[in-house]
Coordinates of C-alpha atoms in Angstrom, one line a residue:
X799 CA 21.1 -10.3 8.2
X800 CA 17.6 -8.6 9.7
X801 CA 14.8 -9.6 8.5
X802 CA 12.9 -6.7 7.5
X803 CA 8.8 -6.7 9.1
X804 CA 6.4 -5.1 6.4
X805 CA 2.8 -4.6 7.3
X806 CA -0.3 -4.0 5.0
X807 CA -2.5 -2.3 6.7
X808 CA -6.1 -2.4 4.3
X809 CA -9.3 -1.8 3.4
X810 CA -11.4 -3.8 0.9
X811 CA -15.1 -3.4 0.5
X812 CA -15.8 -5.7 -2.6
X813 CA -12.7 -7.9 -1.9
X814 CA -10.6 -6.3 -5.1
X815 CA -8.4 -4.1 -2.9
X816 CA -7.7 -7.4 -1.1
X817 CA -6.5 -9.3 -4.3
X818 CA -3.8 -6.2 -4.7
X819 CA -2.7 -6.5 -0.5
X820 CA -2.7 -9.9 -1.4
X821 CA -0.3 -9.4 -4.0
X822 CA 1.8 -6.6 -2.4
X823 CA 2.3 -9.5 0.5
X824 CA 3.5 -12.3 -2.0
X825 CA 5.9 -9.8 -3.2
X826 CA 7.3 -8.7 0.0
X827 CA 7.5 -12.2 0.9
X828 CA 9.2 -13.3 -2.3
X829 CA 11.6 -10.5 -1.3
X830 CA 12.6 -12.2 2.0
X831 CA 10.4 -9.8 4.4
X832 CA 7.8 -11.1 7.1
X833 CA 4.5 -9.7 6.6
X834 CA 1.3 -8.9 8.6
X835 CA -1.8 -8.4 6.4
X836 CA -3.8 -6.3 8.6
X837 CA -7.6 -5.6 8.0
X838 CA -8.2 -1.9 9.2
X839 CA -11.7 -2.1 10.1
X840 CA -11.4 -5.3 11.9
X841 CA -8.2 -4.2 13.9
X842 CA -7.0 -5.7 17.3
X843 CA -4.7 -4.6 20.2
X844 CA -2.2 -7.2 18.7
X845 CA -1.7 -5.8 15.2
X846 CA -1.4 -2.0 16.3
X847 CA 1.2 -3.3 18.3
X848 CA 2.7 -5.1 14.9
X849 CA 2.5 -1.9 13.1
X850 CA 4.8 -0.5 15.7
X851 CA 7.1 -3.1 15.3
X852 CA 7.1 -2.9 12.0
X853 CA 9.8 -1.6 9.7
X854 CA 7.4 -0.2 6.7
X855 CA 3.7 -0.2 6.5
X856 CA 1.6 -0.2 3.2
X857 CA -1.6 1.8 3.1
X858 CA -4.0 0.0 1.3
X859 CA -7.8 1.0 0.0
X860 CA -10.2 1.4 -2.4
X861 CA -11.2 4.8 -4.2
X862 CA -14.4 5.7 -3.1
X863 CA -16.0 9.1 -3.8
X864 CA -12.4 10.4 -5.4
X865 CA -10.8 9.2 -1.4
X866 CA -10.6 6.1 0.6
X867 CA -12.8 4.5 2.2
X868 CA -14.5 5.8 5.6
X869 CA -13.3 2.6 7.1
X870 CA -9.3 3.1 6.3
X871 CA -10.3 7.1 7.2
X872 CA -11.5 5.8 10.8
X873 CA -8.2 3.8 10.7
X874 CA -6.2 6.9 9.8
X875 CA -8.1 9.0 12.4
X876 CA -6.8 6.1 15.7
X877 CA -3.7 6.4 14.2
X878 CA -3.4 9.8 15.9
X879 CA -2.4 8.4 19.0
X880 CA 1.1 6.8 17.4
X881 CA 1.4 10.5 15.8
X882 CA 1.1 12.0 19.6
X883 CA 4.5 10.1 20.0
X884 CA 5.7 9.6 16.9
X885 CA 5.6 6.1 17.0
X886 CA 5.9 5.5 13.6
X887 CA 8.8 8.2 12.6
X888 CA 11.5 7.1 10.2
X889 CA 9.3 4.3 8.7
X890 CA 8.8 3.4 5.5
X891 CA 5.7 3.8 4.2
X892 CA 3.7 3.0 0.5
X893 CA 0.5 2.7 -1.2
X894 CA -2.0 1.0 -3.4
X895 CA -5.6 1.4 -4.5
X896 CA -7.8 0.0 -6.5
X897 CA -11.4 2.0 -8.9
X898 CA -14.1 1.0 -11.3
X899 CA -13.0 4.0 -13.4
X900 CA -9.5 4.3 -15.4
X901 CA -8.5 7.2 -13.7
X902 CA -11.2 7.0 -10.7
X903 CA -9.4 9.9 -9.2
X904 CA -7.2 7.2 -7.6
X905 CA -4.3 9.8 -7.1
X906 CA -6.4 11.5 -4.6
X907 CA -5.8 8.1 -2.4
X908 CA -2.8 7.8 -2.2
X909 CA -2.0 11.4 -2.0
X910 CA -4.4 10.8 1.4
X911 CA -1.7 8.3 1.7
X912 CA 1.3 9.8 1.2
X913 CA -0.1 13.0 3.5
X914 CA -0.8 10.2 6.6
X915 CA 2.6 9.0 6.5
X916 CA 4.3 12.4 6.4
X917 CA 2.4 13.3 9.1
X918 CA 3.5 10.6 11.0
X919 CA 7.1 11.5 9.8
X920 CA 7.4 8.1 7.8
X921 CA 10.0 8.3 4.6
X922 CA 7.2 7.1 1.4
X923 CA 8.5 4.8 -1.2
X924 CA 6.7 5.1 -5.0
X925 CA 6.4 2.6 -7.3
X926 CA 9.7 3.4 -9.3
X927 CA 8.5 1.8 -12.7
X928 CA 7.9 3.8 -15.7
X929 CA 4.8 3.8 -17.4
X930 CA 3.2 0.9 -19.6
X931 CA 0.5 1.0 -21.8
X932 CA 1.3 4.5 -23.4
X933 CA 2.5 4.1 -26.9
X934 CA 1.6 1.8 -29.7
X935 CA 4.0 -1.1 -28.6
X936 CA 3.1 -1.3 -25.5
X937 CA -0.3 -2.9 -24.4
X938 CA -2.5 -3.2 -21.5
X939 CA -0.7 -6.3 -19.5
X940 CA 2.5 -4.1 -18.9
X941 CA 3.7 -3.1 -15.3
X942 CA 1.7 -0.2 -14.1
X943 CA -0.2 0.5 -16.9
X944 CA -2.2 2.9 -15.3
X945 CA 1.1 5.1 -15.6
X946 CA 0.6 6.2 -11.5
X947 CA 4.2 6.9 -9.9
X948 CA 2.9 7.3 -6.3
X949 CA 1.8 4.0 -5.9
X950 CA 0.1 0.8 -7.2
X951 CA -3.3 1.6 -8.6
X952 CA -5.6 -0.5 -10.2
X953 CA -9.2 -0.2 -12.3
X954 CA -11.4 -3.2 -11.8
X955 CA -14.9 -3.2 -14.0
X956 CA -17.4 -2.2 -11.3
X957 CA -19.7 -5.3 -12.7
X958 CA -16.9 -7.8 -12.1
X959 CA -15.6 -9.5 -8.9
X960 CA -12.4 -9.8 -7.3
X961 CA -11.3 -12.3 -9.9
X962 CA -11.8 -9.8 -12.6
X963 CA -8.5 -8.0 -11.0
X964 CA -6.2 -7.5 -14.0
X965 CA -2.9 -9.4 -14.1
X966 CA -1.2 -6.8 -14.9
X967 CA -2.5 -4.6 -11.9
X968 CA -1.9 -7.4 -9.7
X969 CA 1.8 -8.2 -11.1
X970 CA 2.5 -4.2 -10.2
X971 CA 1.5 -4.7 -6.7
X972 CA 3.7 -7.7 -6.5
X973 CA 6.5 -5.9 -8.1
X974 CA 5.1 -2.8 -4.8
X975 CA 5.5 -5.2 -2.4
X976 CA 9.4 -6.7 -3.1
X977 CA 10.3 -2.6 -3.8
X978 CA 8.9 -1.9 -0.3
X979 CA 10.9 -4.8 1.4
X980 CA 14.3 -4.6 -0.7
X981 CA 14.1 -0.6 0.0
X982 CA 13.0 -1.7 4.2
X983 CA 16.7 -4.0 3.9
X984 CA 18.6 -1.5 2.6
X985 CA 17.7 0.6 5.4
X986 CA 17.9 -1.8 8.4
X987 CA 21.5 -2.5 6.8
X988 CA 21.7 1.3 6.2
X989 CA 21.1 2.0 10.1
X990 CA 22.7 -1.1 11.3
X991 CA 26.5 0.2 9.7
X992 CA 25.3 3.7 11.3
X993 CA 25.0 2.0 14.7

């Protein structure tokens, strides 16, 4: 069976964005994928060439000014030249972000997200949990409690480091990460029966 190749390509200013692409790795490891944790504004020759190779790519960033950062935006912008050749068409592609703010207009980012890989013709995969945290039995250390579809989004107190990273929000990237490599088998299995 083909290993599927899942890359995180990410921004984090404060080092909370990279707790989450830390997680989204561990859980697309735990789901039998290799994985390149890719740093966007410190990116070499080497791993643009691994996010051509790679089967899925998750976008990864903090919310910034209701967008991401100008670093991942820089990263989006050099991606133009896989869109020239659509280098990246029929990927799968995914999200997470992380605010100080509840809400932190973090849809915006991975909207940005979502628009980038459509662009590049990729095929986005959400976050396919329901909603915690909104009715009386349920409680802030449910999966995504945030109640964001499009991705895994997080709120982190902006007085707090990385460490402050709720479990919860850190579980739901974990649970992004094995979504985006069970979804990247089924279609490497998908195309393989095709072939």
């Amino acid at each position: 069976m083909t290993t599927p190749v899942v890359s995180i390509a990410y921004h984090s200013g404060y080092g909370h964005t990279a707790v989450l692409a830390e997680a989204v790795r561990a859980g697309a490891v735990e789901a039998g994928a290799e994985v390149h944790l890719i740093k966007v504004d410190e990116i070499t020759d080497e791993q643009w060439a691994a996010l051509d190779a790679s089967d899925a790519i998750v976008f990864g960033s903090p919310t910034y000014m209701g967008t991401a950062t100008g670093a991942f935006h820089v990263f989006a912008e050099a991606s133009s030249k896989r869109w020239f050749g659509q280098d990246w068409k029929d990927k799968l592609a995914a999200g997470f972000t992380n605010s100080g703010s509840k809400s932190g207009d973090k849809l915006h980012t991975l909207q940005f997200f979502q628009i980038l890989a459509a662009q590049h013709g990729m095929n986005w995969v959400n976050l396919g949990l329901h909603p915690g945290w909104n009715s009386s039995a349920g409680s802030e250390h449910d999966l995504n409690r945030l109640g964001v579809f499009a991705g895994a989004a997080a709120q982190t107190n902006v007085d707090e480091g990385p460490e402050a990273v709720h479990k919860a929000d850190v579980a739901t990237a974990e649970h992004l990460g094995r979504r985006v490599a069970e979804t990247a088998r089924v279609f490497l299995q998908g195309r393989a029966a095709a072939a």
